[in-house]
mmCIF file of C-alpha atoms in Angstrom:
data_model
loop_
_atom_site.group_PDB
_atom_site.id
_atom_site.type_symbol
_atom_site.label_atom_id
_atom_site.label_comp_id
_atom_site.label_asym_id
_atom_site.label_seq_id
_atom_site.Cartn_x
_atom_site.Cartn_y
_atom_site.Cartn_z
ATOM 1 C CA ARG A 721 -43.628 48.300 2.411
ATOM 2 C CA GLN A 722 -43.018 45.887 -0.444
ATOM 3 C CA CYS A 723 -42.140 48.786 -2.726
ATOM 4 C CA ALA A 724 -39.586 50.079 -0.124
ATOM 5 C CA ARG A 725 -37.987 46.604 0.025
ATOM 6 C CA SER A 726 -37.698 46.482 -3.779
ATOM 7 C CA LYS A 727 -35.992 49.840 -3.785
ATOM 8 C CA THR A 728 -33.558 48.599 -1.148
ATOM 9 C CA ASP A 729 -32.826 45.431 -3.116
ATOM 10 C CA VAL A 730 -32.123 47.477 -6.300
ATOM 11 C CA LEU A 731 -29.908 49.804 -4.312
ATOM 12 C CA GLY A 732 -28.021 46.874 -2.943
ATOM 13 C CA ILE A 733 -27.524 45.399 -6.407
ATOM 14 C CA ILE A 734 -26.250 48.744 -7.682
ATOM 15 C CA LEU A 735 -23.829 49.035 -4.783
ATOM 16 C CA LEU A 736 -22.603 45.482 -5.364
ATOM 17 C CA LEU A 737 -22.025 46.226 -9.074
ATOM 18 C CA ILE A 738 -20.077 49.336 -8.172
ATOM 19 C CA PHE A 739 -17.974 47.350 -5.733
ATOM 20 C CA LEU A 740 -17.257 44.634 -8.212
ATOM 21 C CA ILE A 741 -16.337 47.178 -10.888
ATOM 22 C CA TYR A 742 -14.021 48.834 -8.437
ATOM 23 C CA VAL A 743 -12.330 45.501 -7.539
ATOM 24 C CA PHE A 744 -12.036 44.572 -11.202
ATOM 25 C CA LYS A 745 -10.315 47.863 -12.000
ATOM 26 C CA ILE A 746 -7.857 47.430 -9.167
ATOM 27 C CA PHE A 747 -7.095 43.803 -10.315
ATOM 28 C CA THR A 748 -6.641 44.751 -13.981
ATOM 29 C CA ASN A 749 -4.445 47.768 -13.079
ATOM 30 C CA GLU A 750 -2.239 45.532 -10.915
ATOM 31 C CA LYS A 751 -1.957 43.067 -13.830
ATOM 32 C CA LYS A 752 -1.034 45.909 -16.243
ATOM 33 C CA GLU A 753 1.548 47.218 -13.816
ATOM 34 C CA GLU A 754 2.922 43.700 -13.402
ATOM 35 C CA VAL A 755 3.257 43.283 -17.210
ATOM 36 C CA VAL A 756 4.991 46.671 -17.413
ATOM 37 C CA ASN A 757 7.315 45.822 -14.616
ATOM 38 C CA VAL A 758 8.237 42.494 -16.238
ATOM 39 C CA GLU A 759 8.924 44.160 -19.546
ATOM 40 C CA ALA A 760 10.995 46.819 -17.877
ATOM 41 C CA ARG A 761 13.039 44.229 -16.047
ATOM 42 C CA LEU A 762 13.531 42.219 -19.240
ATOM 43 C CA SER A 763 14.602 45.347 -21.131
ATOM 44 C CA THR A 764 17.143 46.117 -18.428
ATOM 45 C CA PHE A 765 18.400 42.561 -18.528
ATOM 46 C CA MET A 766 18.727 42.651 -22.279
ATOM 47 C CA GLU A 767 20.619 45.932 -22.193
ATOM 48 C CA ASN A 768 23.052 44.528 -19.655
ATOM 49 C CA ILE A 769 23.606 41.420 -21.633
ATOM 50 C CA ARG A 770 24.068 43.401 -24.863
ATOM 51 C CA ARG A 771 26.864 45.362 -23.231
ATOM 52 C CA LYS A 772 28.701 42.080 -22.549
ATOM 53 C CA ASP A 773 27.927 40.946 -26.099
ATOM 54 C CA GLU A 774 29.449 44.163 -27.496
ATOM 55 C CA GLU A 775 32.699 43.338 -25.790
ATOM 56 C CA LYS A 776 32.703 39.790 -27.230
ATOM 57 C CA VAL A 777 32.002 40.994 -30.682
ATOM 58 C CA SER A 778 34.655 43.674 -30.495
ATOM 59 C CA ASP A 779 37.236 41.158 -29.335
ATOM 60 C CA PHE A 780 36.304 38.717 -32.145
ATOM 61 C CA LEU A 781 36.379 41.416 -34.849
ATOM 62 C CA SER A 782 39.752 42.618 -33.701
ATOM 63 C CA LEU A 783 41.421 39.184 -34.185
ATOM 64 C CA ASP A 784 44.192 39.349 -36.754
ATOM 65 C CA LEU A 785 43.715 36.085 -38.627
ATOM 66 C CA GLY A 786 46.069 36.832 -41.512
ATOM 67 C CA GLY A 787 49.095 38.122 -39.666
ATOM 68 C CA GLY A 788 50.508 34.840 -38.558
ATOM 69 C CA ASN A 789 49.889 35.445 -34.927
ATOM 70 C CA ILE A 790 47.304 32.624 -34.628
ATOM 71 C CA ASN A 791 48.233 29.023 -35.621
ATOM 72 C CA GLU A 792 45.832 26.236 -36.644
ATOM 73 C CA THR A 793 45.632 24.848 -33.131
ATOM 74 C CA GLN A 794 44.752 28.161 -31.613
ATOM 75 C CA ALA A 795 42.253 28.802 -34.450
ATOM 76 C CA LYS A 796 40.545 25.496 -33.769
ATOM 77 C CA ILE A 797 39.937 26.377 -30.144
ATOM 78 C CA LEU A 798 38.722 29.883 -31.018
ATOM 79 C CA LEU A 799 36.357 28.524 -33.662
ATOM 80 C CA TYR A 800 34.661 25.983 -31.551
ATOM 81 C CA GLN A 801 34.419 28.401 -28.538
ATOM 82 C CA THR A 802 33.058 31.182 -30.709
ATOM 83 C CA LEU A 803 30.375 28.854 -32.068
ATOM 84 C CA ALA A 804 29.583 27.425 -28.659
ATOM 85 C CA PHE A 805 28.854 30.692 -26.936
ATOM 86 C CA PRO A 806 25.901 32.420 -28.714
ATOM 87 C CA LEU A 807 25.220 36.011 -27.937
ATOM 88 C CA GLN A 808 22.229 36.342 -25.442
ATOM 89 C CA GLY A 809 21.315 39.976 -25.988
ATOM 90 C CA VAL A 810 20.200 39.750 -29.607
ATOM 91 C CA CYS A 811 16.990 37.629 -29.626
ATOM 92 C CA ARG A 812 14.198 37.628 -27.081
ATOM 93 C CA VAL A 813 12.030 34.833 -28.403
ATOM 94 C CA LEU A 814 14.210 31.902 -29.676
ATOM 95 C CA LYS A 815 12.269 28.716 -30.380
ATOM 96 C CA ARG A 816 13.208 25.177 -31.395
ATOM 97 C CA ILE A 817 10.938 24.211 -34.348
ATOM 98 C CA GLY A 818 10.431 20.804 -35.943
ATOM 99 C CA GLY A 819 12.541 17.682 -35.614
ATOM 100 C CA TRP A 820 11.794 13.995 -35.231
ATOM 101 C CA TRP A 821 12.942 11.201 -32.986
ATOM 102 C CA MET A 822 15.356 8.933 -34.860
ATOM 103 C CA ASP A 823 14.568 5.737 -32.938
ATOM 104 C CA ASN A 824 15.715 3.389 -35.795
ATOM 105 C CA ILE A 825 18.926 5.080 -36.799
ATOM 106 C CA HIS A 826 21.214 2.995 -34.494
ATOM 107 C CA ALA A 827 19.915 -0.301 -35.890
ATOM 108 C CA ILE A 828 20.791 0.987 -39.398
ATOM 109 C CA ASN A 829 24.233 2.224 -38.495
ATOM 110 C CA SER A 830 25.718 1.723 -35.007
ATOM 111 C CA ARG A 831 27.849 4.870 -35.520
ATOM 112 C CA TYR A 832 24.709 6.977 -35.007
ATOM 113 C CA HIS A 833 22.884 7.695 -31.689
ATOM 114 C CA VAL A 834 19.169 7.744 -31.039
ATOM 115 C CA GLN A 835 18.270 11.379 -30.695
ATOM 116 C CA VAL A 836 16.257 14.211 -32.252
ATOM 117 C CA ASP A 837 17.282 15.443 -35.722
ATOM 118 C CA GLY A 838 15.845 17.942 -38.236
ATOM 119 C CA ASP A 839 14.939 20.620 -35.656
ATOM 120 C CA LYS A 840 15.955 24.210 -36.205
ATOM 121 C CA PHE A 841 16.171 27.221 -33.912
ATOM 122 C CA ILE A 842 14.688 30.485 -35.095
ATOM 123 C CA CYS A 843 14.263 33.947 -33.556
ATOM 124 C CA LEU A 844 10.546 34.879 -33.686
ATOM 125 C CA ASP A 845 10.857 38.510 -32.632
ATOM 126 C CA ALA A 846 10.212 40.101 -35.993
ATOM 127 C CA ILE A 847 7.742 37.414 -36.996
ATOM 128 C CA LEU A 848 5.548 37.861 -33.925
ATOM 129 C CA ALA A 849 5.695 41.620 -34.302
ATOM 130 C CA GLU A 850 4.557 41.193 -37.931
ATOM 131 C CA LYS A 851 6.965 43.959 -38.973
ATOM 132 C CA GLU A 852 7.227 42.400 -42.507
ATOM 133 C CA PRO A 853 6.105 39.298 -44.409
ATOM 134 C CA CYS A 854 7.730 36.042 -43.339
ATOM 135 C CA LEU A 855 9.809 34.611 -46.161
ATOM 136 C CA ILE A 856 11.863 31.439 -45.736
ATOM 137 C CA TYR A 857 14.330 29.686 -48.069
ATOM 138 C CA SER A 858 15.150 26.099 -47.173
ATOM 139 C CA PHE A 859 17.957 24.141 -48.865
ATOM 140 C CA GLY A 860 18.350 20.389 -47.995
ATOM 141 C CA ILE A 861 15.018 18.833 -47.141
ATOM 142 C CA ASN A 862 15.823 15.073 -47.292
ATOM 143 C CA ASN A 863 12.090 14.313 -46.911
ATOM 144 C CA GLU A 864 12.063 15.862 -43.391
ATOM 145 C CA TRP A 865 9.379 18.641 -43.435
ATOM 146 C CA THR A 866 8.718 19.259 -39.793
ATOM 147 C CA PHE A 867 10.365 22.671 -39.700
ATOM 148 C CA GLU A 868 8.799 23.810 -42.970
ATOM 149 C CA ASP A 869 5.357 22.522 -42.062
ATOM 150 C CA GLN A 870 5.275 24.332 -38.658
ATOM 151 C CA MET A 871 6.507 27.583 -40.124
ATOM 152 C CA ASP A 872 3.935 27.263 -42.967
ATOM 153 C CA ALA A 873 1.330 26.996 -40.305
ATOM 154 C CA GLN A 874 2.510 30.299 -38.897
ATOM 155 C CA GLY A 875 1.860 32.004 -42.197
ATOM 156 C CA CYS A 876 5.344 32.024 -43.660
ATOM 157 C CA SER A 877 5.957 31.632 -47.420
ATOM 158 C CA ILE A 878 8.606 28.892 -47.918
ATOM 159 C CA TYR A 879 10.676 28.037 -50.937
ATOM 160 C CA ALA A 880 12.149 24.535 -50.432
ATOM 161 C CA TYR A 881 15.014 23.051 -52.495
ATOM 162 C CA ASP A 882 16.574 19.600 -52.725
ATOM 163 C CA HIS A 883 17.888 17.972 -55.886
ATOM 164 C CA THR A 884 18.188 14.540 -54.218
ATOM 165 C CA ILE A 885 14.529 13.872 -53.531
ATOM 166 C CA ASP A 886 11.179 13.966 -55.321
ATOM 167 C CA ALA A 887 8.259 15.864 -53.854
ATOM 168 C CA PRO A 888 5.080 17.688 -55.116
ATOM 169 C CA ALA A 889 5.656 21.192 -56.349
ATOM 170 C CA GLU A 890 3.285 22.542 -53.675
ATOM 171 C CA ARG A 891 2.752 21.512 -50.019
ATOM 172 C CA GLY A 892 0.621 22.864 -47.270
ATOM 173 C CA ASN A 893 -0.557 26.446 -47.634
ATOM 174 C CA ASN A 894 2.555 28.264 -48.810
ATOM 175 C CA ILE A 895 5.360 25.831 -49.460
ATOM 176 C CA LYS A 896 6.836 25.587 -52.970
ATOM 177 C CA PHE A 897 9.237 22.757 -53.726
ATOM 178 C CA PHE A 898 11.969 22.767 -56.391
ATOM 179 C CA LYS A 899 14.123 19.786 -57.356
ATOM 180 C CA GLN A 900 17.272 21.873 -57.364
ATOM 181 C CA GLY A 901 20.345 21.974 -55.212
ATOM 182 C CA LEU A 902 22.484 24.812 -53.827
ATOM 183 C CA GLY A 903 25.943 25.176 -55.281
ATOM 184 C CA VAL A 904 27.913 25.199 -58.570
ATOM 185 C CA GLY A 905 29.412 22.744 -61.040
ATOM 186 C CA ASP A 906 26.317 20.663 -61.919
ATOM 187 C CA SER A 907 23.210 21.296 -63.874
ATOM 188 C CA SER A 908 21.053 20.384 -60.862
ATOM 189 C CA LEU A 909 22.711 23.118 -58.777
ATOM 190 C CA LYS A 910 22.257 26.832 -58.726
ATOM 191 C CA THR A 911 23.841 29.589 -56.688
ATOM 192 C CA LEU A 912 21.973 31.293 -53.882
ATOM 193 C CA GLY A 913 22.017 34.669 -55.682
ATOM 194 C CA ASP A 914 20.562 33.276 -58.945
ATOM 195 C CA THR A 915 17.906 31.244 -57.050
ATOM 196 C CA VAL A 916 16.671 34.268 -55.032
ATOM 197 C CA LYS A 917 16.759 36.423 -58.243
ATOM 198 C CA ASP A 918 14.729 33.860 -60.232
ATOM 199 C CA ASN A 919 11.969 34.129 -57.661
ATOM 200 C CA GLY A 920 11.917 37.934 -57.787
ATOM 201 C CA HIS A 921 13.311 38.282 -54.294
ATOM 202 C CA ALA A 922 16.598 39.999 -55.076
ATOM 203 C CA ASP A 923 15.435 43.127 -53.164
ATOM 204 C CA THR A 924 13.228 41.301 -50.684
ATOM 205 C CA ALA A 925 14.010 40.687 -47.006
ATOM 206 C CA ILE A 926 14.459 36.961 -46.392
ATOM 207 C CA THR A 927 13.386 36.224 -42.802
ATOM 208 C CA TYR A 928 15.218 32.928 -42.541
ATOM 209 C CA LEU A 929 17.679 31.011 -44.741
ATOM 210 C CA LYS A 930 17.900 27.348 -43.695
ATOM 211 C CA VAL A 931 20.827 25.423 -45.075
ATOM 212 C CA ASP A 932 21.696 21.755 -44.536
ATOM 213 C CA ILE A 933 23.711 20.600 -47.571
ATOM 214 C CA GLU A 934 26.087 18.097 -46.048
ATOM 215 C CA GLY A 935 29.263 20.114 -45.983
ATOM 216 C CA HIS A 936 28.914 21.827 -49.336
ATOM 217 C CA GLU A 937 28.352 25.140 -47.483
ATOM 218 C CA LEU A 938 32.074 25.291 -47.060
ATOM 219 C CA GLY A 939 32.912 24.407 -50.670
ATOM 220 C CA PRO A 940 32.404 26.150 -54.045
ATOM 221 C CA GLY A 941 29.012 27.835 -54.183
ATOM 222 C CA GLY A 942 28.939 27.981 -50.343
ATOM 223 C CA PHE A 943 29.880 30.741 -47.907
ATOM 224 C CA GLU A 944 32.580 32.244 -50.155
ATOM 225 C CA ASP A 945 30.132 32.699 -52.994
ATOM 226 C CA TRP A 946 27.303 33.921 -50.810
ATOM 227 C CA MET A 947 29.481 36.666 -49.283
ATOM 228 C CA LYS A 948 31.261 37.642 -52.517
ATOM 229 C CA THR A 949 28.061 38.038 -54.541
ATOM 230 C CA GLY A 950 26.098 39.827 -51.786
ATOM 231 C CA ALA A 951 23.480 37.022 -51.771
ATOM 232 C CA LEU A 952 23.227 37.363 -47.932
ATOM 233 C CA GLU A 953 22.606 41.109 -48.025
ATOM 234 C CA ASN A 954 18.812 40.772 -47.405
ATOM 235 C CA VAL A 955 19.016 37.607 -45.217
ATOM 236 C CA GLN A 956 17.932 38.365 -41.591
ATOM 237 C CA GLN A 957 18.707 34.925 -40.116
ATOM 238 C CA LEU A 958 20.855 32.064 -41.372
ATOM 239 C CA GLY A 959 20.263 28.681 -39.747
ATOM 240 C CA ILE A 960 22.871 26.238 -40.936
ATOM 241 C CA GLU A 961 24.306 22.941 -39.972
ATOM 242 C CA VAL A 962 28.097 23.191 -40.451
ATOM 243 C CA HIS A 963 29.975 19.982 -41.181
ATOM 244 C CA LEU A 964 33.572 20.492 -40.001
ATOM 245 C CA SER A 965 34.787 16.934 -40.198
ATOM 246 C CA ASP A 966 35.876 17.351 -43.899
ATOM 247 C CA TYR A 967 37.818 20.516 -43.152
ATOM 248 C CA MET A 968 40.352 19.532 -40.581
ATOM 249 C CA ASN A 969 43.459 21.696 -40.304
ATOM 250 C CA GLN A 970 41.648 24.552 -42.085
ATOM 251 C CA TYR A 971 40.513 26.210 -38.936
ATOM 252 C CA LEU A 972 42.029 29.638 -39.763
ATOM 253 C CA SER A 973 40.042 29.683 -42.952
ATOM 254 C CA LEU A 974 36.857 28.557 -41.180
ATOM 255 C CA LEU A 975 37.320 31.175 -38.389
ATOM 256 C CA SER A 976 37.798 33.780 -41.113
ATOM 257 C CA VAL A 977 34.394 32.808 -42.647
ATOM 258 C CA VAL A 978 32.742 33.391 -39.207
ATOM 259 C CA GLN A 979 34.588 36.715 -38.780
ATOM 260 C CA ASN A 980 33.475 37.874 -42.245
ATOM 261 C CA LEU A 981 29.895 37.066 -41.363
ATOM 262 C CA TYR A 982 30.287 39.166 -38.220
ATOM 263 C CA LYS A 983 31.577 42.042 -40.369
ATOM 264 C CA MET A 984 28.313 41.740 -42.216
ATOM 265 C CA GLU A 985 26.577 42.183 -38.804
ATOM 266 C CA PHE A 986 25.524 38.526 -38.454
ATOM 267 C CA ARG A 987 25.755 37.382 -34.834
ATOM 268 C CA ILE A 988 25.595 33.847 -33.508
ATOM 269 C CA ILE A 989 22.411 33.485 -31.464
ATOM 270 C CA SER A 990 22.064 29.671 -31.226
ATOM 271 C CA HIS A 991 24.365 26.616 -31.108
ATOM 272 C CA GLU A 992 23.358 23.001 -30.934
ATOM 273 C CA VAL A 993 25.580 20.013 -31.581
ATOM 274 C CA ASN A 994 24.274 17.125 -33.654
ATOM 275 C CA MET A 995 23.565 14.377 -31.071
ATOM 276 C CA VAL A 996 22.725 11.772 -33.727
ATOM 277 C CA VAL A 997 26.255 11.895 -35.181
ATOM 278 C CA GLY A 998 27.830 12.508 -31.776
ATOM 279 C CA PRO A 999 31.454 13.624 -31.105
ATOM 280 C CA ALA A 1000 34.567 12.603 -32.928
ATOM 281 C CA GLN A 1001 37.259 10.500 -31.219
ATOM 282 C CA ASP A 1002 38.809 13.599 -29.684
ATOM 283 C CA GLY A 1003 35.459 14.369 -27.995
ATOM 284 C CA ILE A 1004 34.636 17.404 -30.154
ATOM 285 C CA TYR A 1005 31.409 17.692 -32.093
ATOM 286 C CA ASN A 1006 32.073 18.439 -35.792
ATOM 287 C CA TYR A 1007 28.409 18.627 -36.798
ATOM 288 C CA ILE A 1008 26.936 21.800 -35.390
ATOM 289 C CA GLU A 1009 23.608 23.615 -35.928
ATOM 290 C CA VAL A 1010 24.219 27.390 -35.801
ATOM 291 C CA VAL A 1011 21.941 30.321 -36.221
ATOM 292 C CA PHE A 1012 23.328 33.694 -37.284
ATOM 293 C CA MET A 1013 21.063 36.774 -36.981
ATOM 294 C CA LYS A 1014 21.632 40.342 -38.222
ATOM 295 C CA ASP A 1015 22.062 42.738 -35.392
ATOM 296 C CA SER A 1016 24.146 45.903 -34.711
ATOM 297 C CA VAL A 1017 25.496 44.711 -31.285
#
């Protein structure tokens, strides 16, 4: 009798295990289907958004900026609107990295506002997929390393440049610092093309080029040089703070710079005004963080 009871107990345990395995399979299959459905819906959403983006890109590229049909006032509106409406069908995973709370800035200069500064947006699609090594060039550190440190923790190799500060030649796991600026006309400056070439990266994909050089991006050694020399050819993303306050009434020229970037298949994927500096008297923000990303849309 005891033997028969033991057999019954074993049989019960076996049946229970079979039932639990059956329930587990149903549960995991439902989860897999849910993930597949979410991915399918996201893909459909992105496709629909990209079709809208294609129309915006086509309209922007068709602008005749040199034919006298657009004046400076119209160019100003077009420039700020183009920057303010990033394309939404290019990047899936866009993240804000780094930054610090400038709680003492107002006491130093009442012109400034207490807000976050130093943060950068970056598209992580290719980095998360690990399609290629992550290589970042960063110009303009100003002793604010939060972006570089976080991307270093993600396994990126980072080449950091700033001729206005002193810092150790190495930092973290993969950060190299150089006391050198970006531009022309001074022994402490070097062009983007020469800098990349010096590091043996002339034919290497640059995942992210971060530039914050206080307005010099629009002067000699800036955008014009980068595009003319092909220095941006292997750059996948360009994260830059543009300083427009020093270039008033040059909006046609500035709009042309953005259009030329679009002709190189760069697309605006992120826009953030500098809240520390705040708006000008006319209510417009002239200090703007913009991210361009290569895409065929």
